[in-house]
Short mmCIF file of N, CA and C in Angstrom, two decimals:
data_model
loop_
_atom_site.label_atom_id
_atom_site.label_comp_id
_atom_site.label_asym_id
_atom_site.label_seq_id
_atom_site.Cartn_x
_atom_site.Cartn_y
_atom_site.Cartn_z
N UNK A 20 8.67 -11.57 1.68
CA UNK A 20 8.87 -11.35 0.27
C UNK A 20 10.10 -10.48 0.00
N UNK A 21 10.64 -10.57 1.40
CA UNK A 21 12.12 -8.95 0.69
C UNK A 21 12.82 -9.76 0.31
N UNK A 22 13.06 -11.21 0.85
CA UNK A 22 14.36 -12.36 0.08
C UNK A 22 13.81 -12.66 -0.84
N UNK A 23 13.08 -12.60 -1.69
CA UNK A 23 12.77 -12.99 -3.36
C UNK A 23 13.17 -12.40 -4.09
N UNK A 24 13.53 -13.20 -4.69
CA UNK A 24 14.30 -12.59 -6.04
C UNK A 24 13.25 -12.62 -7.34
N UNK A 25 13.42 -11.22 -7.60
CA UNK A 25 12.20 -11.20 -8.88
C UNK A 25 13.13 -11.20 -10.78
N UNK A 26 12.55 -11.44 -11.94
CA UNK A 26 13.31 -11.81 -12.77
C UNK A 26 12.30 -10.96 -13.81
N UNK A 27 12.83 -10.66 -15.02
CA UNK A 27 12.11 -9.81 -15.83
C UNK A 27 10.96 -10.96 -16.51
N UNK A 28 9.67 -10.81 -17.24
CA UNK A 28 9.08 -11.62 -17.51
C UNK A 28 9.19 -11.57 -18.81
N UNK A 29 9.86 -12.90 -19.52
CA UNK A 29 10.53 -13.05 -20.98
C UNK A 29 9.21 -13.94 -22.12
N UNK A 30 8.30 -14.37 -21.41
CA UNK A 30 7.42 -15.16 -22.02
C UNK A 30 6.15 -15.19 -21.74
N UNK A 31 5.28 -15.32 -22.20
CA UNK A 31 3.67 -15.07 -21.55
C UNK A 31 3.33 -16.49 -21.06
N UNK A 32 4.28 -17.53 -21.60
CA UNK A 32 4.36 -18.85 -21.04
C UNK A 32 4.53 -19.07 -18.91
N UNK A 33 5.14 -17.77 -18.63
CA UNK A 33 5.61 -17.43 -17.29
C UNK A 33 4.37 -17.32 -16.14
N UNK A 34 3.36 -16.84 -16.97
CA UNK A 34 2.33 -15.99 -16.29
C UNK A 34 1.49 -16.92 -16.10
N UNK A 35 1.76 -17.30 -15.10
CA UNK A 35 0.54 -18.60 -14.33
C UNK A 35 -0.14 -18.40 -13.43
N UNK A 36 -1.16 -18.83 -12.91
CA UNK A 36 -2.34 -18.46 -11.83
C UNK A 36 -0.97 -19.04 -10.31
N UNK A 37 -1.35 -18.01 -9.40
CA UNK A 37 -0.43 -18.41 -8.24
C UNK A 37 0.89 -17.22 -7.87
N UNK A 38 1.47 -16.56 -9.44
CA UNK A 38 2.64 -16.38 -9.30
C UNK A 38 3.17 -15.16 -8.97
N UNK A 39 3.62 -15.04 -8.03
CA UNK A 39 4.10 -13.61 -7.46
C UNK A 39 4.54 -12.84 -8.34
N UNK A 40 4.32 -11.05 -8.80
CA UNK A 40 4.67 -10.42 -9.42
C UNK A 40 4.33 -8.93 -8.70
N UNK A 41 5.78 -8.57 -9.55
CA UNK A 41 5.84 -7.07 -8.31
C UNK A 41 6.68 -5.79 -9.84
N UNK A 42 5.81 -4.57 -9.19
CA UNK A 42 6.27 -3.58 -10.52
C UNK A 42 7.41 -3.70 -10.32
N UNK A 43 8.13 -2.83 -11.74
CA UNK A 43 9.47 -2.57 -11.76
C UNK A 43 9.76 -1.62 -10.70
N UNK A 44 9.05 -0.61 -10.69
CA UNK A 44 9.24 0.94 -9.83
C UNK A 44 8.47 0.81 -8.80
N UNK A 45 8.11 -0.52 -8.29
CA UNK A 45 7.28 -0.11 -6.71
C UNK A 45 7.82 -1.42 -5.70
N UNK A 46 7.54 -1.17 -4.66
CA UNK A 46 7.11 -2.57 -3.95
C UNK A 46 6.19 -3.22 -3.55
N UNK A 47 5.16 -3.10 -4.13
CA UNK A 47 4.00 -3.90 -4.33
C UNK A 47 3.95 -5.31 -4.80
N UNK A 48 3.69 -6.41 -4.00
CA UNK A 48 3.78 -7.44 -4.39
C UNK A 48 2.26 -7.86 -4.92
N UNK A 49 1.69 -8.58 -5.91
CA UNK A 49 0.40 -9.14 -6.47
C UNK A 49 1.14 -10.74 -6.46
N UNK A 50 -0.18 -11.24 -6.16
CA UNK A 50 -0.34 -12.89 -7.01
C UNK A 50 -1.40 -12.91 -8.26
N UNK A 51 -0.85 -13.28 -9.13
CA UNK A 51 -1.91 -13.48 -10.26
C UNK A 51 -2.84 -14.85 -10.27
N UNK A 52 -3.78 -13.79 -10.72
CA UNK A 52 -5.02 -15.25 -10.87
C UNK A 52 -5.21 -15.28 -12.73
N UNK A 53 -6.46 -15.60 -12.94
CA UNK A 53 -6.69 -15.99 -14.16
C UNK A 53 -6.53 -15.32 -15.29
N UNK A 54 -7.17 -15.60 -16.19
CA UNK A 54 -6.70 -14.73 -17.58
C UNK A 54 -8.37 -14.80 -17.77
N UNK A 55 -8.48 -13.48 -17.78
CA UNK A 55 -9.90 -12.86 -18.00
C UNK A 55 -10.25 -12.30 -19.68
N UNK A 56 -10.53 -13.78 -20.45
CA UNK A 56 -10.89 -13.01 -21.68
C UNK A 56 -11.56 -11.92 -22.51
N UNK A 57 -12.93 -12.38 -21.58
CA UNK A 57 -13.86 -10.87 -21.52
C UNK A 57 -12.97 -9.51 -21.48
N UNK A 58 -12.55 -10.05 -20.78
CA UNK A 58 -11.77 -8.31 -20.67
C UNK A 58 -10.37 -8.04 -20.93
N UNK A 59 -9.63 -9.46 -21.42
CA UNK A 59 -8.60 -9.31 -22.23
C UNK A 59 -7.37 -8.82 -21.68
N UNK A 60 -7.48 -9.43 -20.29
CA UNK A 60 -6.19 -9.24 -19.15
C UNK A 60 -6.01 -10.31 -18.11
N UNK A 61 -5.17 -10.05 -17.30
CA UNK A 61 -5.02 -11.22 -15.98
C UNK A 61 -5.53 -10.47 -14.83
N UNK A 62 -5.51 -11.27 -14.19
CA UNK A 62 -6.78 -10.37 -12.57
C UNK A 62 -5.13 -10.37 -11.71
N UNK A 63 -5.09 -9.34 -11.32
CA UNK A 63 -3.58 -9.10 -10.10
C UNK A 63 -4.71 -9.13 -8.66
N UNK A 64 -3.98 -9.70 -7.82
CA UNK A 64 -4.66 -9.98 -6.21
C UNK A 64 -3.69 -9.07 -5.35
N UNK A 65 -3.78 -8.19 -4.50
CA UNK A 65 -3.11 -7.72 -3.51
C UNK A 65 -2.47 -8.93 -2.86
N UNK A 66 -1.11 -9.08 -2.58
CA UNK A 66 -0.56 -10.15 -1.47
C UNK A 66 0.65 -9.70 -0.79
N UNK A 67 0.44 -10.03 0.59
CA UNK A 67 0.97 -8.97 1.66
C UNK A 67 1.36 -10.35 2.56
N UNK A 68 1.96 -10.59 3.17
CA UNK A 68 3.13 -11.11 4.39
C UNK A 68 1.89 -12.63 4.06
N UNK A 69 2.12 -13.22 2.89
CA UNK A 69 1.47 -14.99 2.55
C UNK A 69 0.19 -14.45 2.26
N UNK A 70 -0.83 -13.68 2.61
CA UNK A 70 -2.04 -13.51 2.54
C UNK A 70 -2.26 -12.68 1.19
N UNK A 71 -3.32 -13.70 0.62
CA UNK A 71 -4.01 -12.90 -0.83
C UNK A 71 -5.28 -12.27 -0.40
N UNK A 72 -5.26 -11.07 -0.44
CA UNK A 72 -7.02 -10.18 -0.47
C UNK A 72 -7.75 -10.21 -1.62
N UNK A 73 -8.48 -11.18 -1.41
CA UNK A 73 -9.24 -11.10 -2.54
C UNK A 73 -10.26 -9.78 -2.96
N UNK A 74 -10.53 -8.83 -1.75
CA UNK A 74 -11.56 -8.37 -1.89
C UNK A 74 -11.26 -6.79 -2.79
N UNK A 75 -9.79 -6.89 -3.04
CA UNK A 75 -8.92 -5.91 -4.26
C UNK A 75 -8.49 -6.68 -5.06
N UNK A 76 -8.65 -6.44 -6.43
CA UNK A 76 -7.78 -6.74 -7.92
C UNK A 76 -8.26 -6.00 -8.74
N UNK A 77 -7.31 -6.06 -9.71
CA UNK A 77 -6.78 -5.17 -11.20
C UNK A 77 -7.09 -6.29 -12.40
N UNK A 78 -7.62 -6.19 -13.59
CA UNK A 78 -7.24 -6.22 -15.01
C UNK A 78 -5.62 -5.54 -15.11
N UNK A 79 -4.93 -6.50 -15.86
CA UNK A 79 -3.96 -5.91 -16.51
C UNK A 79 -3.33 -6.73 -17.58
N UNK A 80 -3.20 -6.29 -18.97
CA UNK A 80 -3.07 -6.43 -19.48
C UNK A 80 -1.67 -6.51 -20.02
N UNK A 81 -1.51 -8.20 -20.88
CA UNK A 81 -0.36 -8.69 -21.07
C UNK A 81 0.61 -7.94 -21.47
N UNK A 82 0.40 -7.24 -22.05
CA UNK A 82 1.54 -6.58 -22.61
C UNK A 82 2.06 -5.46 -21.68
N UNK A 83 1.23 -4.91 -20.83
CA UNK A 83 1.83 -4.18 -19.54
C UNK A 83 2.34 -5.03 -18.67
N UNK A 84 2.07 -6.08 -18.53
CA UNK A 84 2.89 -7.17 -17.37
C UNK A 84 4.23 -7.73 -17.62
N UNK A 85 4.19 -7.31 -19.30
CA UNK A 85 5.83 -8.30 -19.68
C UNK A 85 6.62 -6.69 -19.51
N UNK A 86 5.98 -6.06 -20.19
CA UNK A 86 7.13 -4.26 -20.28
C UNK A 86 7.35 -3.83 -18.67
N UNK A 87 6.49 -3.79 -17.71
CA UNK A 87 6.36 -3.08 -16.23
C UNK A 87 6.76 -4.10 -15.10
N UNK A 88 6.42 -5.24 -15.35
CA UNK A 88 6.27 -6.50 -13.98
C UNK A 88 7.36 -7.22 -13.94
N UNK A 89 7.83 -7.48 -13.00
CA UNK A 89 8.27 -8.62 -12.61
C UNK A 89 8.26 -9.96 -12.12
N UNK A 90 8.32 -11.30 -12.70
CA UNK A 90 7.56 -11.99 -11.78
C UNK A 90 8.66 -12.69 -11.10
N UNK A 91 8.38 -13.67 -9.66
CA UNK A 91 9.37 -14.20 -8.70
C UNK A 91 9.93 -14.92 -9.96
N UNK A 92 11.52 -15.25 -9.46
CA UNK A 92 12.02 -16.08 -9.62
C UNK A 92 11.37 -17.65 -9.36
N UNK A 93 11.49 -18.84 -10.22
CA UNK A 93 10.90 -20.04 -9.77
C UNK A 93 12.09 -21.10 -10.00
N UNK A 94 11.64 -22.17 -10.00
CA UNK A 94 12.43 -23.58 -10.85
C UNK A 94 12.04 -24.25 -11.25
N UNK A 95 10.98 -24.06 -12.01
CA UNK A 95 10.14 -24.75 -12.36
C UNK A 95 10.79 -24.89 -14.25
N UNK A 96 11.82 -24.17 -14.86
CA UNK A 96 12.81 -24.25 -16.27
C UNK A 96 14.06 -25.71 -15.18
N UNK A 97 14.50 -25.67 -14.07
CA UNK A 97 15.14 -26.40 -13.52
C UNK A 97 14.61 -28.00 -13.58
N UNK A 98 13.38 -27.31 -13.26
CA UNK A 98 12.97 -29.21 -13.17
C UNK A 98 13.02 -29.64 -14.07
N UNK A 99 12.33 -29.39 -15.09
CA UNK A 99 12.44 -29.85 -16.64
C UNK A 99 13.65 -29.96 -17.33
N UNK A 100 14.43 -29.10 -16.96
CA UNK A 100 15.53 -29.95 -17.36
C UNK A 100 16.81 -31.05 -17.04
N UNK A 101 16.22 -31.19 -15.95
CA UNK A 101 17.30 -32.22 -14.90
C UNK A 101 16.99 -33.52 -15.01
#
């Protein structure tokens, strides 16, 4: 994960189950899973050298994920438009 390039998160459209996201001020990498209405956040997964631990995660809430997070770079704006 040190060759990834991470990108600021501009849309809540971004935030998909799968997608690598890492703070601004740390190196902590998460994969996000779902969007937990009950509780009115996305579930962050610990993910370390390919491996997701499931047996740690966070609530966090959208609006802390677009101001604090970063998520990977993708191409998935590429495909769609080619």
């Amino acid at each position: 994960m040190k060759n990834t390039t991470f990108e600021t998160i501009l849309d809540a459209y971004q935030l998909v189950s799968g997608a690598k996201i890492k703070a601004k001020n740390y190196d902590e990498v998460y994969e996000l899973g779902q969007y937990d209405g009950t509780k009115r956040g996305y579930v962050l997964y610990a993910f370390e050298d390919g491996v997701r631990f499931e047996d740690f995660s966070v609530i966090i809430s959208e609006n802390e994920l677009m101001n604090n997070y970063q998520i990977e770079k993708g191409n998935a704006g590429q495909a769609i438009a080619a």
